[in-house]
């Protein structure tokens, strides 16, 4: 088993799940291509072009900008890896926008009849959810920073090894 893990890089369960996910994806692709081959091919090519040529440079630039703007900090403060507290809510907000953009941007004509809601409510709700996600991330970051500062203060109050009172 150790030899397999060393050769493969993970356990056999990981390989089994990976093979099952590829089999499920292959089955879905065969079914989709049987019904709408051109639409699926256009969707895949369009998604690859949209992601690789437009979205990847945009979110890489946004990430580098956030890193360069927020990198400067005082050396005496405890450091917390903060970037993921910004990346995760931005990713979730972008994913929600990607999934619901026709409704958020009022581009979906048939939905008001199907849902009973007008198009005007979705933008406000997406912005509210985005605000809540970023606020929750900020609270989690503040709690982590507070815990780290308390631990740093506790270390300063402790005597160094060998300097305490004898038992």
Coordinates of N, CA, C and O in Angstrom, one line a residue:
X1 N 0.8 -1.2 0.0 CA 0.0 0.0 0.0 C 0.9 1.3 0.0 O 0.6 2.2 -0.7
X2 N 1.9 1.2 0.8 CA 2.8 2.4 0.8 C 3.5 2.6 -0.5 O 3.7 3.7 -1.0
X3 N 3.8 1.5 -1.2 CA 4.5 1.6 -2.5 C 3.5 2.2 -3.5 O 3.9 3.1 -4.3
X4 N 2.2 1.8 -3.5 CA 1.2 2.4 -4.3 C 1.0 3.9 -4.0 O 1.0 4.7 -5.0
X5 N 1.0 4.3 -2.8 CA 0.8 5.7 -2.4 C 2.0 6.5 -2.9 O 1.9 7.6 -3.3
X6 N 3.2 5.9 -2.8 CA 4.4 6.6 -3.2 C 4.4 6.8 -4.7 O 4.8 7.8 -5.3
X7 N 4.0 5.7 -5.5 CA 3.9 5.8 -6.9 C 2.8 6.7 -7.4 O 3.0 7.5 -8.3
X8 N 1.6 6.6 -6.8 CA 0.5 7.4 -7.3 C 0.4 8.8 -6.7 O 0.0 9.7 -7.3
X9 N 0.8 8.9 -5.4 CA 0.8 10.2 -4.7 C -0.3 10.3 -3.8 O -0.4 11.3 -3.1
X10 N -1.2 9.3 -3.7 CA -2.3 9.4 -2.8 C -2.8 7.9 -2.6 O -2.3 7.0 -3.2
X11 N -3.9 7.7 -1.8 CA -4.4 6.4 -1.6 C -5.2 5.9 -2.7 O -5.6 6.6 -3.6
X12 N -5.6 4.6 -2.6 CA -6.4 4.0 -3.7 C -7.8 4.5 -3.7 O -8.4 4.5 -4.8
X13 N -8.3 5.0 -2.6 CA -9.7 5.6 -2.6 C -9.7 6.8 -3.5 O -10.7 7.0 -4.2
X14 N -8.7 7.6 -3.4 CA -8.6 8.8 -4.3 C -8.6 8.4 -5.7 O -9.3 9.0 -6.5
X15 N -7.9 7.4 -6.1 CA -7.8 6.9 -7.5 C -9.2 6.4 -7.9 O -9.7 6.7 -9.0
X16 N -9.9 5.7 -7.0 CA -11.2 5.2 -7.3 C -12.2 6.3 -7.6 O -13.0 6.2 -8.5
X17 N -12.2 7.3 -6.7 CA -13.1 8.4 -6.8 C -12.8 9.2 -8.1 O -13.7 9.6 -8.8
X18 N -11.5 9.4 -8.4 CA -11.1 10.1 -9.7 C -11.6 9.3 -10.9 O -12.2 9.9 -11.8
X19 N -11.5 8.0 -10.9 CA -11.9 7.2 -12.0 C -13.4 7.3 -12.2 O -14.0 7.4 -13.3
X20 N -14.1 7.2 -11.0 CA -15.6 7.3 -11.0 C -16.1 8.7 -11.6 O -17.0 8.8 -12.3
X21 N -15.4 9.7 -11.2 CA -15.8 11.1 -11.6 C -15.5 11.2 -13.1 O -16.3 11.8 -13.9
X22 N -14.4 10.7 -13.6 CA -14.2 10.7 -15.1 C -15.2 9.8 -15.8 O -15.6 10.2 -16.9
X23 N -15.6 8.7 -15.3 CA -16.6 7.9 -15.9 C -18.0 8.6 -16.0 O -18.6 8.6 -17.0
X24 N -18.3 9.3 -14.9 CA -19.6 10.1 -14.9 C -19.5 11.2 -15.8 O -20.5 11.5 -16.6
X25 N -18.4 11.9 -15.9 CA -18.2 13.0 -16.9 C -18.3 12.5 -18.3 O -19.0 13.1 -19.2
X26 N -17.7 11.4 -18.6 CA -17.7 10.8 -19.9 C -19.1 10.4 -20.3 O -19.6 10.6 -21.4
X27 N -19.9 9.8 -19.4 CA -21.3 9.4 -19.6 C -22.1 10.7 -19.9 O -22.9 10.7 -20.9
X28 N -21.9 11.7 -19.1 CA -22.7 12.9 -19.4 C -22.3 13.5 -20.7 O -23.2 14.0 -21.5
X29 N -21.1 13.5 -21.1 CA -20.6 14.1 -22.4 C -21.2 13.3 -23.6 O -21.7 13.8 -24.6
X30 N -21.2 11.9 -23.4 CA -21.8 11.1 -24.5 C -23.3 11.4 -24.7 O -23.8 11.6 -25.8
X31 N -24.0 11.6 -23.5 CA -25.4 11.9 -23.6 C -25.7 13.3 -24.2 O -26.6 13.4 -25.0
X32 N -24.9 14.2 -23.8 CA -25.1 15.6 -24.3 C -24.7 15.7 -25.8 O -25.4 16.3 -26.5
X33 N -23.6 15.1 -26.2 CA -23.2 15.1 -27.6 C -24.2 14.4 -28.5 O -24.4 14.7 -29.6
X34 N -24.9 13.4 -27.9 CA -25.9 12.6 -28.7 C -27.1 13.5 -29.0 O -27.7 13.4 -30.1
X35 N -27.4 14.4 -28.1 CA -28.6 15.3 -28.3 C -28.3 16.6 -29.0 O -29.0 17.0 -30.0
X36 N -27.3 17.3 -28.6 CA -26.9 18.6 -29.1 C -25.4 18.7 -29.3 O -24.8 19.4 -28.5
X37 N -24.9 18.1 -30.3 CA -23.4 18.1 -30.4 C -22.9 19.5 -30.7 O -21.8 19.9 -30.1
X38 N -23.5 20.3 -31.6 CA -22.9 21.6 -31.9 C -23.0 22.6 -30.8 O -22.1 23.3 -30.5
X39 N -24.1 22.6 -30.1 CA -24.3 23.5 -28.9 C -23.3 23.2 -27.8 O -22.7 24.1 -27.2
X40 N -23.0 21.9 -27.6 CA -22.1 21.5 -26.5 C -20.7 21.9 -27.0 O -19.9 22.4 -26.2
X41 N -20.3 21.6 -28.2 CA -19.0 22.0 -28.7 C -18.8 23.5 -28.6 O -17.7 23.9 -28.2
X42 N -19.7 24.2 -29.0 CA -19.6 25.7 -29.0 C -19.5 26.2 -27.6 O -18.7 27.1 -27.2
X43 N -20.3 25.6 -26.7 CA -20.2 25.9 -25.3 C -18.8 25.7 -24.7 O -18.3 26.5 -24.0
X44 N -18.3 24.5 -25.0 CA -16.9 24.2 -24.5 C -15.9 25.1 -25.0 O -15.0 25.6 -24.3
X45 N -15.9 25.4 -26.3 CA -14.9 26.3 -26.9 C -15.1 27.7 -26.3 O -14.1 28.4 -26.0
X46 N -16.3 28.1 -26.3 CA -16.6 29.5 -25.7 C -16.2 29.6 -24.3 O -15.6 30.6 -23.9
X47 N -16.4 28.6 -23.5 CA -16.0 28.6 -22.1 C -14.5 28.6 -21.9 O -14.0 29.4 -21.1
X48 N -13.8 27.9 -22.7 CA -12.4 27.8 -22.7 C -11.8 29.2 -23.1 O -10.9 29.7 -22.5
X49 N -12.3 29.8 -24.2 CA -11.9 31.1 -24.6 C -12.2 32.2 -23.6 O -11.3 33.0 -23.2
X50 N -13.4 32.1 -23.1 CA -13.8 33.1 -22.1 C -13.0 33.0 -20.8 O -12.5 34.1 -20.3
X51 N -12.7 31.8 -20.4 CA -11.9 31.7 -19.2 C -10.5 32.0 -19.4 O -9.9 32.8 -18.7
X52 N -9.9 31.4 -20.4 CA -8.4 31.5 -20.6 C -8.0 32.9 -21.1 O -6.9 33.3 -20.7
X53 N -8.7 33.5 -21.9 CA -8.3 34.7 -22.6 C -8.9 36.0 -21.9 O -8.3 37.0 -22.0
X54 N -10.0 35.8 -21.2 CA -10.6 37.0 -20.6 C -10.6 37.0 -19.1 O -10.1 37.8 -18.4
X55 N -11.2 35.9 -18.5 CA -11.4 35.9 -17.0 C -10.1 35.6 -16.3 O -9.9 36.3 -15.3
X56 N -9.3 34.7 -16.7 CA -8.0 34.4 -16.0 C -7.1 35.6 -15.9 O -6.7 35.9 -14.8
X57 N -6.9 36.4 -17.0 CA -6.1 37.6 -16.8 C -6.7 38.6 -15.9 O -6.1 39.3 -15.1
X58 N -8.1 38.7 -16.0 CA -8.8 39.7 -15.1 C -8.6 39.4 -13.6 O -8.3 40.2 -12.8
X59 N -8.9 38.1 -13.2 CA -8.8 37.8 -11.8 C -7.4 37.7 -11.3 O -7.1 37.9 -10.2
X60 N -6.5 37.4 -12.2 CA -5.1 37.4 -11.8 C -4.6 38.8 -11.6 O -3.9 39.1 -10.6
X61 N -5.0 39.7 -12.4 CA -4.7 41.1 -12.2 C -5.3 41.7 -10.9 O -4.7 42.4 -10.2
X62 N -6.6 41.3 -10.7 CA -7.2 41.7 -9.4 C -6.5 41.2 -8.2 O -6.3 41.9 -7.2
X63 N -6.1 39.9 -8.3 CA -5.4 39.3 -7.1 C -4.0 40.0 -6.9 O -3.7 40.3 -5.8
X64 N -3.3 40.2 -8.0 CA -2.0 40.9 -7.9 C -2.2 42.3 -7.3 O -1.4 42.8 -6.6
X65 N -3.2 43.0 -7.8 CA -3.5 44.4 -7.3 C -3.8 44.4 -5.8 O -3.3 45.2 -5.1
X66 N -4.6 43.4 -5.4 CA -5.0 43.3 -4.0 C -3.7 43.0 -3.1 O -3.5 43.6 -2.1
X67 N -2.9 42.1 -3.6 CA -1.6 41.8 -2.9 C -0.7 43.0 -2.8 O -0.1 43.3 -1.8
X68 N -0.6 43.8 -3.9 CA 0.4 44.9 -3.9 C -0.2 46.0 -3.0 O 0.6 46.7 -2.4
X69 N -1.5 46.3 -3.0 CA -2.0 47.4 -2.2 C -2.0 47.1 -0.8 O -1.7 47.9 0.1
X70 N -2.4 45.8 -0.4 CA -2.5 45.5 1.0 C -1.3 44.8 1.6 O -1.3 44.4 2.7
X71 N -0.2 44.7 0.9 CA 1.0 44.1 1.4 C 1.7 44.9 2.4 O 2.3 44.3 3.3
X72 N 1.7 46.2 2.4 CA 2.4 47.0 3.3 C 1.8 47.0 4.7 O 0.7 47.4 4.9
X73 N 2.5 46.5 5.7 CA 2.0 46.4 7.0 C 3.2 46.6 8.0 O 4.4 46.4 7.7
X74 N 2.9 47.1 9.2 CA 3.9 47.3 10.2 C 4.5 46.0 10.6 O 3.8 44.9 10.7
X75 N 5.8 46.0 10.9 CA 6.5 44.7 11.2 C 6.3 44.3 12.6 O 6.4 43.1 12.9
X76 N 5.8 45.2 13.5 CA 5.6 44.8 14.9 C 4.3 44.1 15.1 O 4.1 43.5 16.2
X77 N 3.4 44.1 14.2 CA 2.1 43.4 14.3 C 2.2 42.0 13.9 O 3.0 41.6 13.0
X78 N 1.4 41.1 14.5 CA 1.4 39.7 14.1 C 0.9 39.6 12.7 O 0.0 40.3 12.3
X79 N 1.5 38.6 12.0 CA 1.0 38.5 10.6 C 0.0 37.3 10.5 O 0.1 36.3 11.2
X80 N -1.0 37.5 9.7 CA -2.0 36.6 9.4 C -2.1 36.4 7.9 O -2.1 37.5 7.2
X81 N -2.1 35.2 7.4 CA -2.3 35.1 5.9 C -3.7 35.6 5.5 O -4.7 34.8 5.6
X82 N -3.8 36.8 5.1 CA -5.1 37.5 5.0 C -5.7 37.4 3.6 O -6.9 37.6 3.4
X83 N -4.9 37.0 2.6 CA -5.4 37.1 1.2 C -6.6 36.2 0.9 O -7.5 36.5 0.2
X84 N -6.6 35.0 1.6 CA -7.7 34.1 1.3 C -9.0 34.6 2.0 O -10.1 34.2 1.5
X85 N -8.9 35.5 2.9 CA -10.1 36.1 3.5 C -10.7 37.1 2.5 O -11.8 37.6 2.7
X86 N -10.0 37.5 1.5 CA -10.4 38.3 0.4 C -10.8 37.5 -0.8 O -11.8 37.7 -1.5
X87 N -10.0 36.5 -1.1 CA -10.2 35.6 -2.3 C -11.5 34.8 -2.2 O -12.3 34.7 -3.2
X88 N -11.8 34.2 -1.1 CA -12.9 33.3 -0.9 C -14.2 34.1 -1.1 O -15.1 33.6 -1.9
X89 N -14.5 35.2 -0.5 CA -15.8 35.9 -0.7 C -15.9 36.4 -2.1 O -16.9 36.4 -2.7
X90 N -14.7 36.9 -2.7 CA -14.8 37.4 -4.1 C -15.1 36.2 -5.0 O -15.9 36.4 -6.0
X91 N -14.5 35.0 -4.8 CA -14.8 33.9 -5.6 C -16.3 33.5 -5.5 O -17.0 33.3 -6.5
X92 N -16.8 33.4 -4.3 CA -18.2 33.1 -4.1 C -19.2 34.1 -4.7 O -20.2 33.7 -5.3
X93 N -18.9 35.4 -4.6 CA -19.7 36.4 -5.2 C -19.6 36.3 -6.7 O -20.7 36.4 -7.4
X94 N -18.5 36.1 -7.3 CA -18.3 35.9 -8.7 C -19.1 34.7 -9.2 O -19.7 34.7 -10.3
X95 N -19.0 33.6 -8.4 CA -19.7 32.4 -8.8 C -21.2 32.6 -8.8 O -21.9 32.2 -9.8
X96 N -21.7 33.3 -7.8 CA -23.1 33.6 -7.8 C -23.5 34.5 -9.0 O -24.6 34.3 -9.6
X97 N -22.7 35.5 -9.3 CA -23.0 36.3 -10.4 C -22.9 35.5 -11.7 O -23.8 35.7 -12.6
X98 N -22.0 34.6 -11.9 CA -21.9 33.8 -13.1 C -23.1 32.9 -13.3 O -23.6 32.8 -14.4
X99 N -23.6 32.4 -12.2 CA -24.8 31.5 -12.3 C -26.0 32.3 -12.5 O -26.9 31.9 -13.3
X100 N -26.2 33.4 -11.9 CA -27.4 34.2 -11.9 C -27.4 35.5 -12.7 O -28.3 36.3 -12.6
X101 N -26.3 35.6 -13.6 CA -26.2 36.9 -14.3 C -27.4 37.3 -15.1 O -27.7 38.5 -15.2
X102 N -28.1 36.4 -15.8 CA -29.2 36.9 -16.6 C -30.3 37.5 -15.7 O -30.9 38.5 -16.1
X103 N -30.5 37.1 -14.5 CA -31.4 37.7 -13.6 C -30.9 38.9 -12.9 O -31.6 39.9 -12.8
X104 N -29.6 38.9 -12.5 CA -29.0 40.0 -11.9 C -28.9 41.2 -12.8 O -29.2 42.4 -12.4
X105 N -28.6 41.0 -14.1 CA -28.5 42.0 -15.1 C -29.7 42.3 -15.9 O -29.7 43.0 -16.9
X106 N -30.9 41.7 -15.4 CA -32.2 41.9 -16.1 C -32.1 41.5 -17.5 O -32.7 42.2 -18.4
X107 N -31.5 40.4 -17.9 CA -31.5 39.9 -19.2 C -32.4 38.7 -19.5 O -32.4 38.2 -20.6
X108 N -33.1 38.2 -18.5 CA -33.9 37.0 -18.6 C -35.4 37.4 -18.7 O -36.0 37.8 -17.8
X109 N -35.9 37.3 -19.9 CA -37.3 37.6 -20.2 C -38.3 36.6 -19.6 O -39.3 37.1 -19.1
X110 N -38.1 35.3 -19.7 CA -39.1 34.4 -19.3 C -39.2 34.2 -17.8 O -40.2 33.7 -17.3
X111 N -38.2 34.6 -17.0 CA -38.2 34.3 -15.6 C -39.3 35.0 -14.7 O -39.8 34.5 -13.8
X112 N -39.6 36.3 -15.0 CA -40.7 36.9 -14.1 C -42.0 36.1 -14.1 O -42.6 36.0 -13.1
X113 N -42.3 35.5 -15.2 CA -43.6 34.7 -15.2 C -43.4 33.4 -14.5 O -44.3 32.9 -13.9
X114 N -42.2 32.9 -14.5 CA -42.0 31.6 -13.9 C -41.8 31.7 -12.4 O -42.2 30.8 -11.6
X115 N -41.1 32.8 -11.9 CA -40.9 32.9 -10.5 C -41.8 33.8 -9.8 O -41.9 33.8 -8.6
X116 N -42.5 34.7 -10.5 CA -43.4 35.6 -9.9 C -42.7 36.8 -9.4 O -43.3 37.7 -8.7
X117 N -41.5 37.0 -9.6 CA -40.7 38.1 -9.2 C -40.3 38.9 -10.4 O -40.0 38.4 -11.5
X118 N -40.1 40.2 -10.2 CA -39.6 41.1 -11.3 C -38.1 41.0 -11.3 O -37.5 40.5 -10.4
X119 N -37.5 41.4 -12.4 CA -36.0 41.4 -12.6 C -35.3 42.3 -11.6 O -34.2 42.2 -11.3
X120 N -36.0 43.3 -11.1 CA -35.4 44.3 -10.3 C -34.9 43.9 -8.9 O -34.1 44.5 -8.3
X121 N -35.4 42.8 -8.4 CA -35.0 42.3 -7.1 C -33.7 41.6 -7.0 O -33.1 41.5 -6.0
X122 N -33.3 41.0 -8.1 CA -32.1 40.1 -8.1 C -30.8 40.9 -7.9 O -29.9 40.4 -7.2
X123 N -30.7 42.1 -8.5 CA -29.4 42.8 -8.3 C -29.2 43.2 -6.8 O -28.2 43.0 -6.2
X124 N -30.3 43.7 -6.2 CA -30.2 44.0 -4.8 C -29.9 42.8 -3.9 O -29.1 42.9 -2.9
X125 N -30.5 41.7 -4.2 CA -30.3 40.5 -3.4 C -28.8 40.0 -3.6 O -28.2 39.5 -2.7
X126 N -28.3 40.0 -4.8 CA -27.0 39.6 -5.1 C -26.0 40.5 -4.3 O -25.0 40.0 -3.7
X127 N -26.2 41.8 -4.4 CA -25.4 42.8 -3.6 C -25.5 42.5 -2.1 O -24.4 42.6 -1.4
X128 N -26.7 42.2 -1.6 CA -26.8 41.9 -0.2 C -26.1 40.6 0.2 O -25.4 40.6 1.2
X129 N -26.2 39.6 -0.6 CA -25.5 38.4 -0.3 C -24.0 38.6 -0.4 O -23.2 38.1 0.4
X130 N -23.5 39.3 -1.4 CA -22.1 39.7 -1.5 C -21.6 40.4 -0.3 O -20.6 40.1 0.3
X131 N -22.4 41.4 0.2 CA -22.0 42.1 1.4 C -22.0 41.2 2.6 O -21.0 41.3 3.5
X132 N -22.9 40.3 2.8 CA -22.9 39.4 3.9 C -21.7 38.4 3.8 O -21.1 38.2 4.9
X133 N -21.4 38.0 2.7 CA -20.2 37.1 2.5 C -18.9 37.8 2.9 O -18.1 37.3 3.6
X134 N -18.8 39.0 2.4 CA -17.5 39.8 2.7 C -17.5 40.1 4.2 O -16.5 40.1 4.8
X135 N -18.7 40.5 4.8 CA -18.7 40.8 6.2 C -18.4 39.6 7.1 O -17.6 39.7 8.0
X136 N -18.9 38.4 6.7 CA -18.6 37.2 7.4 C -17.1 36.9 7.3 O -16.4 36.5 8.3
X137 N -16.5 37.1 6.2 CA -15.1 36.9 6.0 C -14.3 37.9 6.8 O -13.2 37.5 7.4
X138 N -14.7 39.1 6.9 CA -14.0 40.1 7.7 C -14.1 39.8 9.2 O -13.1 39.9 9.9
X139 N -15.2 39.3 9.6 CA -15.4 38.8 11.0 C -14.5 37.7 11.3 O -13.8 37.6 12.4
X140 N -14.4 36.7 10.4 CA -13.5 35.5 10.6 C -12.1 36.0 10.6 O -11.3 35.5 11.5
X141 N -11.7 36.9 9.8 CA -10.3 37.5 9.8 C -10.0 38.2 11.1 O -9.0 38.0 11.7
X142 N -11.0 39.0 11.6 CA -10.8 39.7 12.8 C -10.6 38.8 14.0 O -9.8 39.0 14.9
X143 N -11.4 37.7 14.0 CA -11.3 36.7 15.1 C -10.0 36.0 15.1 O -9.4 35.8 16.1
X144 N -9.5 35.7 13.9 CA -8.2 35.0 13.8 C -7.1 36.0 14.2 O -6.2 35.6 14.9
X145 N -7.2 37.2 13.8 CA -6.2 38.2 14.2 C -6.2 38.4 15.7 O -5.1 38.5 16.3
X146 N -7.4 38.5 16.3 CA -7.5 38.7 17.7 C -6.9 37.5 18.5 O -6.1 37.7 19.4
X147 N -7.2 36.3 18.0 CA -6.6 35.1 18.6 C -5.1 35.1 18.5 O -4.4 34.8 19.5
X148 N -4.6 35.5 17.4 CA -3.1 35.6 17.2 C -2.5 36.6 18.1 O -1.4 36.4 18.7
X149 N -3.1 37.8 18.2 CA -2.6 38.8 19.1 C -2.6 38.4 20.5 O -1.7 38.7 21.3
X150 N -3.7 37.7 20.9 CA -3.7 37.3 22.3 C -2.6 36.2 22.6 O -2.0 36.3 23.7
X151 N -2.4 35.4 21.6 CA -1.3 34.4 21.8 C 0.0 35.1 21.9 O 0.9 34.7 22.7
X152 N 0.2 36.1 21.1 CA 1.5 36.8 21.1 C 1.7 37.6 22.4 O 2.8 37.6 23.0
X153 N 0.6 38.2 22.9 CA 0.7 38.8 24.2 C 1.0 37.9 25.4 O 1.7 38.1 26.3
X154 N 0.4 36.7 25.3 CA 0.6 35.6 26.3 C 2.0 35.2 26.3 O 2.6 34.9 27.3
X155 N 2.6 35.1 25.1 CA 4.0 34.7 25.0 C 5.0 35.7 25.6 O 6.0 35.4 26.2
X156 N 4.6 37.0 25.5 CA 5.5 38.1 26.1 C 5.4 38.1 27.6 O 6.4 38.4 28.3
X157 N 4.3 37.7 28.2 CA 4.1 37.7 29.6 C 4.7 36.5 30.3 O 5.0 36.5 31.5
X158 N 5.0 35.4 29.5 CA 5.6 34.3 30.1 C 7.1 34.5 30.3 O 7.8 35.1 29.4
X159 N 7.7 34.0 31.3 CA 9.1 34.1 31.5 C 9.8 33.2 30.5 O 9.3 32.2 30.1
X160 N 11.1 33.5 30.1 CA 11.8 32.7 29.2 C 12.2 31.4 29.9 O 12.2 31.3 31.1
X161 N 12.5 30.4 29.1 CA 12.9 29.1 29.7 C 14.1 29.2 30.6 O 15.1 29.8 30.2
X162 N 14.0 28.7 31.8 CA 15.1 28.7 32.7 C 15.1 30.0 33.6 O 16.0 30.1 34.4
X163 N 14.2 31.0 33.4 CA 14.2 32.2 34.2 C 13.1 32.3 35.2 O 13.0 33.3 35.9
X164 N 12.2 31.3 35.2 CA 11.1 31.4 36.1 C 11.5 31.0 37.5 O 12.6 30.6 37.8
X165 N 10.5 31.1 38.5 CA 10.8 30.7 39.8 C 11.0 29.2 39.9 O 10.3 28.4 39.2
X166 N 11.9 28.8 40.8 CA 12.1 27.4 40.9 C 11.0 26.7 41.6 O 10.4 27.2 42.6
X167 N 10.6 25.5 41.3 CA 9.5 24.8 41.9 C 9.8 24.3 43.3 O 10.9 24.2 43.7

